[in-house]
């Protein structure tokens, strides 16, 4: 059982909806990440938080808004998404850096209608 | 632009076969190369390679890095159906220790 949990596991939303994805880790890690995996594309890094501070925003559109209230929780707020945003959204954590053993969550399968 | 290219994109073999997966990269200030196995959803960590010529092994899996020729291979011997997965290669660069650049992955299917 992974130490990183994500909810919901599946989400279907319309383009005008507002929803949030939640990620939680109980590993004592200091770094947390949001990744997007679309079909037939490389895994894309979206956001990085280290000690609750955002250290990277990988040119992600503003309709995706991350929030990290503490080092164990990470949210991804979604607003006015497009159908091309449909993908698997993976949360991950590592002790401090991305090249350390990174634990991934099970992902949220998002479908935007 | 930094990039990671994996080949083949897809591979179908029978149980007992040996497979070699390739990962080549072009990255400024290379730091490390990582292999992940992705089944169904979340990738799981396999190996991290930082030095050339030093093979890392875990059971039937092994991997080696060539920093001169800028590539790595992942070998799986005596494949089993449980090895069926997407194998992802990722590279980290020195200028940003928070960033991993992923390849598209190799989809391996092992049939009985």
PDB file of C-alpha atoms in Angstrom:
ATOM      1  CA  UNK A   1       0.000   0.000   0.000  1.00  0.00           C
ATOM      2  CA  UNK A   2       1.495   3.297  -1.092  1.00  0.00           C
ATOM      3  CA  UNK A   3       2.360   5.924   1.538  1.00  0.00           C
ATOM      4  CA  UNK A   4       0.887   8.559  -0.772  1.00  0.00           C
ATOM      5  CA  UNK A   5      -2.885   8.689  -1.095  1.00  0.00           C
ATOM      6  CA  UNK A   6      -4.965  10.600  -3.576  1.00  0.00           C
ATOM      7  CA  UNK A   7      -8.654  11.390  -3.693  1.00  0.00           C
ATOM      8  CA  UNK A   8     -10.789  11.121  -5.630  1.00  0.00           C
ATOM      9  CA  UNK A   9      -9.503   8.255  -7.767  1.00  0.00           C
ATOM     10  CA  UNK A  10     -11.829   9.159 -10.619  1.00  0.00           C
ATOM     11  CA  UNK A  11     -13.388  12.507 -11.473  1.00  0.00           C
ATOM     12  CA  UNK A  12     -15.644  13.589 -14.292  1.00  0.00           C
ATOM     13  CA  UNK A  13     -16.333  17.296 -14.551  1.00  0.00           C
ATOM     14  CA  UNK A  14     -17.769  19.834 -16.938  1.00  0.00           C
ATOM     15  CA  UNK A  15     -15.763  22.748 -18.271  1.00  0.00           C
ATOM     16  CA  UNK A  16     -17.508  25.209 -15.956  1.00  0.00           C
ATOM     17  CA  UNK A  17     -17.096  23.202 -12.755  1.00  0.00           C
ATOM     18  CA  UNK A  18     -14.695  23.850  -9.883  1.00  0.00           C
ATOM     19  CA  UNK A  19     -13.166  20.805  -8.236  1.00  0.00           C
ATOM     20  CA  UNK A  20     -10.110  19.928  -6.175  1.00  0.00           C
ATOM     21  CA  UNK A  21      -7.747  16.980  -6.114  1.00  0.00           C
ATOM     22  CA  UNK A  22      -6.250  16.002  -2.780  1.00  0.00           C
ATOM     23  CA  UNK A  23      -2.959  14.321  -1.989  1.00  0.00           C
ATOM     24  CA  UNK A  24      -1.683  13.186   1.386  1.00  0.00           C
ATOM     25  CA  UNK A  25       1.590  11.572   2.402  1.00  0.00           C
ATOM     26  CA  UNK A  26       2.531  10.025   5.720  1.00  0.00           C
ATOM     27  CA  UNK A  27       6.193   9.446   4.955  1.00  0.00           C
ATOM     28  CA  UNK A  28       7.673  12.520   6.586  1.00  0.00           C
ATOM     29  CA  UNK A  29       8.791  13.795   3.190  1.00  0.00           C
ATOM     30  CA  UNK A  30       9.524  17.460   2.591  1.00  0.00           C
ATOM     31  CA  UNK A  31       8.927  17.643  -1.165  1.00  0.00           C
ATOM     32  CA  UNK A  32       5.645  17.053  -2.967  1.00  0.00           C
ATOM     33  CA  UNK A  33       4.845  17.083  -6.666  1.00  0.00           C
ATOM     34  CA  UNK A  34       1.977  17.142  -9.109  1.00  0.00           C
ATOM     35  CA  UNK A  35       2.486  15.309 -12.406  1.00  0.00           C
ATOM     36  CA  UNK A  36       0.218  14.991 -15.412  1.00  0.00           C
ATOM     37  CA  UNK A  37       0.225  11.891 -17.562  1.00  0.00           C
ATOM     38  CA  UNK A  38      -1.612  12.113 -20.860  1.00  0.00           C
ATOM     39  CA  UNK A  39      -1.916   9.239 -23.290  1.00  0.00           C
ATOM     40  CA  UNK A  40       1.168   8.774 -25.476  1.00  0.00           C
ATOM     41  CA  UNK A  41       3.049  11.677 -23.870  1.00  0.00           C
ATOM     42  CA  UNK A  42       5.898  11.735 -21.354  1.00  0.00           C
ATOM     43  CA  UNK A  43       4.990  12.243 -17.743  1.00  0.00           C
ATOM     44  CA  UNK A  44       4.895  16.026 -17.190  1.00  0.00           C
ATOM     45  CA  UNK A  45       5.929  17.737 -14.002  1.00  0.00           C
ATOM     46  CA  UNK A  46       3.427  20.465 -13.073  1.00  0.00           C
ATOM     47  CA  UNK A  47       4.308  21.806  -9.631  1.00  0.00           C
ATOM     48  CA  UNK A  48       6.885  21.237  -6.929  1.00  0.00           C
ATOM     49  CA  UNK A  49       6.599  22.166  -3.283  1.00  0.00           C
ATOM     50  CA  UNK A  50       9.493  21.957  -0.875  1.00  0.00           C
ATOM     51  CA  UNK A  51       8.863  22.663   2.795  1.00  0.00           C
ATOM     52  CA  UNK A  52       5.440  24.043   1.768  1.00  0.00           C
ATOM     53  CA  UNK A  53       7.004  26.584  -0.591  1.00  0.00           C
ATOM     54  CA  UNK A  54       6.361  26.319  -4.311  1.00  0.00           C
ATOM     55  CA  UNK A  55       9.719  25.898  -6.001  1.00  0.00           C
ATOM     56  CA  UNK A  56       8.561  25.155  -9.508  1.00  0.00           C
ATOM     57  CA  UNK A  57       5.640  25.980 -11.743  1.00  0.00           C
ATOM     58  CA  UNK A  58       6.292  24.250 -15.010  1.00  0.00           C
ATOM     59  CA  UNK A  59       4.394  26.724 -17.238  1.00  0.00           C
ATOM     60  CA  UNK A  60       1.083  25.336 -16.080  1.00  0.00           C
ATOM     61  CA  UNK A  61      -2.068  27.247 -17.106  1.00  0.00           C
ATOM     62  CA  UNK A  62      -3.715  29.280 -14.344  1.00  0.00           C
ATOM     63  CA  UNK A  63      -6.830  27.090 -14.469  1.00  0.00           C
ATOM     64  CA  UNK A  64      -4.716  24.723 -12.339  1.00  0.00           C
ATOM     65  CA  UNK A  65      -4.010  26.156  -8.894  1.00  0.00           C
ATOM     66  CA  UNK A  66      -1.941  24.235  -6.339  1.00  0.00           C
ATOM     67  CA  UNK A  67      -2.101  24.617  -2.590  1.00  0.00           C
ATOM     68  CA  UNK A  68       0.189  23.146   0.046  1.00  0.00           C
ATOM     69  CA  UNK A  69      -1.099  23.989   3.547  1.00  0.00           C
ATOM     70  CA  UNK A  70       1.486  21.764   5.250  1.00  0.00           C
ATOM     71  CA  UNK A  71       4.191  19.307   4.261  1.00  0.00           C
ATOM     72  CA  UNK A  72       1.774  16.356   4.362  1.00  0.00           C
ATOM     73  CA  UNK A  73      -1.008  17.710   2.173  1.00  0.00           C
ATOM     74  CA  UNK A  74      -1.145  18.958  -1.381  1.00  0.00           C
ATOM     75  CA  UNK A  75      -4.169  20.120  -3.348  1.00  0.00           C
ATOM     76  CA  UNK A  76      -4.752  20.867  -6.990  1.00  0.00           C
ATOM     77  CA  UNK A  77      -7.688  23.200  -7.532  1.00  0.00           C
ATOM     78  CA  UNK A  78      -9.322  22.946 -10.941  1.00  0.00           C
ATOM     79  CA  UNK A  79     -11.407  25.656 -12.598  1.00  0.00           C
ATOM     80  CA  UNK A  80     -12.777  26.032 -16.136  1.00  0.00           C
ATOM     81  CA  UNK A  81     -10.781  23.138 -17.504  1.00  0.00           C
ATOM     82  CA  UNK A  82     -10.644  22.084 -21.144  1.00  0.00           C
ATOM     83  CA  UNK A  83     -11.251  18.595 -22.577  1.00  0.00           C
ATOM     84  CA  UNK A  84      -7.519  18.326 -23.352  1.00  0.00           C
ATOM     85  CA  UNK A  85      -6.865  18.508 -19.604  1.00  0.00           C
ATOM     86  CA  UNK A  86      -8.303  14.999 -19.300  1.00  0.00           C
ATOM     87  CA  UNK A  87      -5.449  12.859 -17.998  1.00  0.00           C
ATOM     88  CA  UNK A  88      -4.095  10.934 -15.052  1.00  0.00           C
ATOM     89  CA  UNK A  89      -2.877  13.316 -12.341  1.00  0.00           C
ATOM     90  CA  UNK A  90      -0.224  11.828 -10.128  1.00  0.00           C
ATOM     91  CA  UNK A  91       0.937  13.165  -6.805  1.00  0.00           C
ATOM     92  CA  UNK A  92       4.376  12.215  -5.539  1.00  0.00           C
ATOM     93  CA  UNK A  93       6.652  12.931  -2.624  1.00  0.00           C
ATOM     94  CA  UNK A  94      10.313  12.563  -1.828  1.00  0.00           C
ATOM     95  CA  UNK A  95      12.506  13.347   1.156  1.00  0.00           C
ATOM     96  CA  UNK A  96      13.977  16.513  -0.303  1.00  0.00           C
ATOM     97  CA  UNK A  97      14.839  16.116  -3.992  1.00  0.00           C
ATOM     98  CA  UNK A  98      13.288  14.562  -7.063  1.00  0.00           C
ATOM     99  CA  UNK A  99      16.207  12.190  -7.619  1.00  0.00           C
ATOM    100  CA  UNK A 100      15.699  10.526  -4.294  1.00  0.00           C
ATOM    101  CA  UNK A 101      13.353   7.594  -4.123  1.00  0.00           C
ATOM    102  CA  UNK A 102      10.061   9.147  -5.021  1.00  0.00           C
ATOM    103  CA  UNK A 103       6.815   7.653  -3.883  1.00  0.00           C
ATOM    104  CA  UNK A 104       3.899   8.102  -6.231  1.00  0.00           C
ATOM    105  CA  UNK A 105       0.234   8.108  -5.358  1.00  0.00           C
ATOM    106  CA  UNK A 106      -2.262   5.994  -7.296  1.00  0.00           C
ATOM    107  CA  UNK A 107      -3.386   8.964  -9.347  1.00  0.00           C
ATOM    108  CA  UNK A 108      -6.697  10.624 -10.144  1.00  0.00           C
ATOM    109  CA  UNK A 109      -8.188   9.846 -13.526  1.00  0.00           C
ATOM    110  CA  UNK A 110      -9.753  13.141 -14.644  1.00  0.00           C
ATOM    111  CA  UNK A 111     -12.200  13.412 -17.514  1.00  0.00           C
ATOM    112  CA  UNK A 112     -13.323  16.858 -18.643  1.00  0.00           C
ATOM    113  CA  UNK A 113     -16.494  16.884 -20.709  1.00  0.00           C
TER     114      UNK A 113
ATOM    115  CA  UNK B   1      16.156  21.672 -24.966  1.00  0.00           C
ATOM    116  CA  UNK B   2      16.558  18.781 -22.566  1.00  0.00           C
ATOM    117  CA  UNK B   3      15.034  15.538 -23.768  1.00  0.00           C
ATOM    118  CA  UNK B   4      14.867  11.846 -22.977  1.00  0.00           C
ATOM    119  CA  UNK B   5      14.118   9.288 -25.704  1.00  0.00           C
ATOM    120  CA  UNK B   6      13.194   5.690 -25.013  1.00  0.00           C
ATOM    121  CA  UNK B   7      13.134   2.783 -27.435  1.00  0.00           C
ATOM    122  CA  UNK B   8      11.433   0.690 -28.450  1.00  0.00           C
ATOM    123  CA  UNK B   9       8.070   2.279 -27.707  1.00  0.00           C
ATOM    124  CA  UNK B  10       6.483  -1.140 -27.437  1.00  0.00           C
ATOM    125  CA  UNK B  11       7.780  -4.673 -27.020  1.00  0.00           C
ATOM    126  CA  UNK B  12       5.979  -8.013 -27.004  1.00  0.00           C
ATOM    127  CA  UNK B  13       7.822 -11.128 -25.826  1.00  0.00           C
ATOM    128  CA  UNK B  14       7.169 -14.593 -24.423  1.00  0.00           C
ATOM    129  CA  UNK B  15       7.937 -15.666 -20.899  1.00  0.00           C
ATOM    130  CA  UNK B  16      11.562 -16.605 -20.478  1.00  0.00           C
ATOM    131  CA  UNK B  17      12.857 -14.161 -23.068  1.00  0.00           C
ATOM    132  CA  UNK B  18      15.463 -11.539 -22.223  1.00  0.00           C
ATOM    133  CA  UNK B  19      14.688  -7.918 -23.106  1.00  0.00           C
ATOM    134  CA  UNK B  20      16.778  -4.764 -23.328  1.00  0.00           C
ATOM    135  CA  UNK B  21      15.158  -1.367 -23.017  1.00  0.00           C
ATOM    136  CA  UNK B  22      17.011   1.737 -24.155  1.00  0.00           C
ATOM    137  CA  UNK B  23      17.071   5.287 -22.890  1.00  0.00           C
ATOM    138  CA  UNK B  24      19.092   8.075 -24.501  1.00  0.00           C
ATOM    139  CA  UNK B  25      19.230  11.634 -23.267  1.00  0.00           C
ATOM    140  CA  UNK B  26      20.373  15.134 -24.036  1.00  0.00           C
ATOM    141  CA  UNK B  27      20.549  17.107 -20.827  1.00  0.00           C
ATOM    142  CA  UNK B  28      22.664  20.013 -19.725  1.00  0.00           C
ATOM    143  CA  UNK B  29      24.524  19.315 -16.482  1.00  0.00           C
ATOM    144  CA  UNK B  30      23.411  15.709 -16.081  1.00  0.00           C
ATOM    145  CA  UNK B  31      23.048  14.544 -12.504  1.00  0.00           C
ATOM    146  CA  UNK B  32      21.315  11.169 -12.452  1.00  0.00           C
ATOM    147  CA  UNK B  33      19.176   8.785 -14.483  1.00  0.00           C
ATOM    148  CA  UNK B  34      16.289   6.861 -12.990  1.00  0.00           C
ATOM    149  CA  UNK B  35      14.222   3.914 -14.138  1.00  0.00           C
ATOM    150  CA  UNK B  36      10.630   3.400 -13.034  1.00  0.00           C
ATOM    151  CA  UNK B  37       8.115   0.612 -13.630  1.00  0.00           C
ATOM    152  CA  UNK B  38       4.548   1.729 -14.119  1.00  0.00           C
ATOM    153  CA  UNK B  39       1.784  -0.808 -13.739  1.00  0.00           C
ATOM    154  CA  UNK B  40      -1.786   0.391 -14.035  1.00  0.00           C
ATOM    155  CA  UNK B  41      -1.151   3.769 -12.429  1.00  0.00           C
ATOM    156  CA  UNK B  42       1.641   4.872 -10.115  1.00  0.00           C
ATOM    157  CA  UNK B  43       5.269   4.380 -11.219  1.00  0.00           C
ATOM    158  CA  UNK B  44       7.513   2.519  -8.792  1.00  0.00           C
ATOM    159  CA  UNK B  45      11.199   3.256  -8.466  1.00  0.00           C
ATOM    160  CA  UNK B  46      13.671   0.699  -9.874  1.00  0.00           C
ATOM    161  CA  UNK B  47      17.170   2.174 -10.159  1.00  0.00           C
ATOM    162  CA  UNK B  48      19.097   5.395  -9.900  1.00  0.00           C
ATOM    163  CA  UNK B  49      22.338   5.653 -11.903  1.00  0.00           C
ATOM    164  CA  UNK B  50      24.922   8.378 -11.545  1.00  0.00           C
ATOM    165  CA  UNK B  51      28.226   6.805 -12.613  1.00  0.00           C
ATOM    166  CA  UNK B  52      29.211   5.250 -15.917  1.00  0.00           C
ATOM    167  CA  UNK B  53      29.924   1.572 -16.203  1.00  0.00           C
ATOM    168  CA  UNK B  54      28.607   0.507 -12.816  1.00  0.00           C
ATOM    169  CA  UNK B  55      25.844  -2.039 -13.189  1.00  0.00           C
ATOM    170  CA  UNK B  56      22.972  -1.991 -10.766  1.00  0.00           C
ATOM    171  CA  UNK B  57      21.091  -5.240 -10.222  1.00  0.00           C
ATOM    172  CA  UNK B  58      17.886  -6.240  -8.535  1.00  0.00           C
ATOM    173  CA  UNK B  59      16.875  -9.832  -9.122  1.00  0.00           C
ATOM    174  CA  UNK B  60      16.309 -10.339 -12.843  1.00  0.00           C
ATOM    175  CA  UNK B  61      16.600  -6.625 -13.569  1.00  0.00           C
ATOM    176  CA  UNK B  62      19.840  -4.796 -14.204  1.00  0.00           C
ATOM    177  CA  UNK B  63      20.781  -1.422 -15.566  1.00  0.00           C
ATOM    178  CA  UNK B  64      23.895   0.401 -16.659  1.00  0.00           C
ATOM    179  CA  UNK B  65      24.719   3.962 -17.645  1.00  0.00           C
ATOM    180  CA  UNK B  66      27.091   5.275 -20.336  1.00  0.00           C
ATOM    181  CA  UNK B  67      27.697   8.963 -19.705  1.00  0.00           C
ATOM    182  CA  UNK B  68      30.003   9.295 -22.694  1.00  0.00           C
ATOM    183  CA  UNK B  69      27.444   8.036 -25.184  1.00  0.00           C
ATOM    184  CA  UNK B  70      24.518   9.483 -23.152  1.00  0.00           C
ATOM    185  CA  UNK B  71      22.386   6.403 -22.755  1.00  0.00           C
ATOM    186  CA  UNK B  72      21.260   3.747 -20.348  1.00  0.00           C
ATOM    187  CA  UNK B  73      19.871   0.252 -20.794  1.00  0.00           C
ATOM    188  CA  UNK B  74      17.539  -1.748 -18.621  1.00  0.00           C
ATOM    189  CA  UNK B  75      17.828  -5.524 -18.968  1.00  0.00           C
ATOM    190  CA  UNK B  76      15.243  -8.012 -17.817  1.00  0.00           C
ATOM    191  CA  UNK B  77      16.204 -11.677 -17.986  1.00  0.00           C
ATOM    192  CA  UNK B  78      13.849 -14.664 -17.888  1.00  0.00           C
ATOM    193  CA  UNK B  79      10.835 -12.400 -18.246  1.00  0.00           C
ATOM    194  CA  UNK B  80       7.572 -13.223 -16.506  1.00  0.00           C
ATOM    195  CA  UNK B  81       4.031 -12.053 -17.163  1.00  0.00           C
ATOM    196  CA  UNK B  82       4.327  -9.889 -14.053  1.00  0.00           C
ATOM    197  CA  UNK B  83       7.006  -7.858 -15.816  1.00  0.00           C
ATOM    198  CA  UNK B  84       4.355  -6.481 -18.171  1.00  0.00           C
ATOM    199  CA  UNK B  85       4.305  -2.729 -17.578  1.00  0.00           C
ATOM    200  CA  UNK B  86       5.459   0.598 -18.927  1.00  0.00           C
ATOM    201  CA  UNK B  87       9.097   1.259 -18.089  1.00  0.00           C
ATOM    202  CA  UNK B  88       9.902   4.931 -17.664  1.00  0.00           C
ATOM    203  CA  UNK B  89      13.312   6.544 -17.862  1.00  0.00           C
ATOM    204  CA  UNK B  90      13.886   9.939 -16.259  1.00  0.00           C
ATOM    205  CA  UNK B  91      16.887  12.237 -16.067  1.00  0.00           C
ATOM    206  CA  UNK B  92      17.703  14.881 -13.508  1.00  0.00           C
ATOM    207  CA  UNK B  93      19.917  17.870 -14.215  1.00  0.00           C
ATOM    208  CA  UNK B  94      22.122  19.763 -11.790  1.00  0.00           C
ATOM    209  CA  UNK B  95      20.631  23.176 -12.396  1.00  0.00           C
ATOM    210  CA  UNK B  96      17.331  22.144 -10.869  1.00  0.00           C
ATOM    211  CA  UNK B  97      17.344  19.288  -8.432  1.00  0.00           C
ATOM    212  CA  UNK B  98      13.571  19.318  -8.314  1.00  0.00           C
ATOM    213  CA  UNK B  99      13.040  18.493 -11.958  1.00  0.00           C
ATOM    214  CA  UNK B 100      12.959  15.139 -13.660  1.00  0.00           C
ATOM    215  CA  UNK B 101      12.621  14.897 -17.421  1.00  0.00           C
ATOM    216  CA  UNK B 102      10.767  11.762 -18.424  1.00  0.00           C
ATOM    217  CA  UNK B 103      10.771   9.753 -21.620  1.00  0.00           C
ATOM    218  CA  UNK B 104       7.511   8.455 -23.069  1.00  0.00           C
ATOM    219  CA  UNK B 105       8.220   4.979 -21.730  1.00  0.00           C
ATOM    220  CA  UNK B 106       8.513   1.499 -23.245  1.00  0.00           C
ATOM    221  CA  UNK B 107       5.441  -0.669 -23.007  1.00  0.00           C
ATOM    222  CA  UNK B 108       6.476  -4.264 -22.366  1.00  0.00           C
ATOM    223  CA  UNK B 109       4.005  -7.099 -22.748  1.00  0.00           C
ATOM    224  CA  UNK B 110       5.044 -10.585 -21.679  1.00  0.00           C
ATOM    225  CA  UNK B 111       2.836 -13.460 -22.807  1.00  0.00           C
ATOM    226  CA  UNK B 112       2.845 -16.985 -21.351  1.00  0.00           C
TER     227      UNK B 112
END
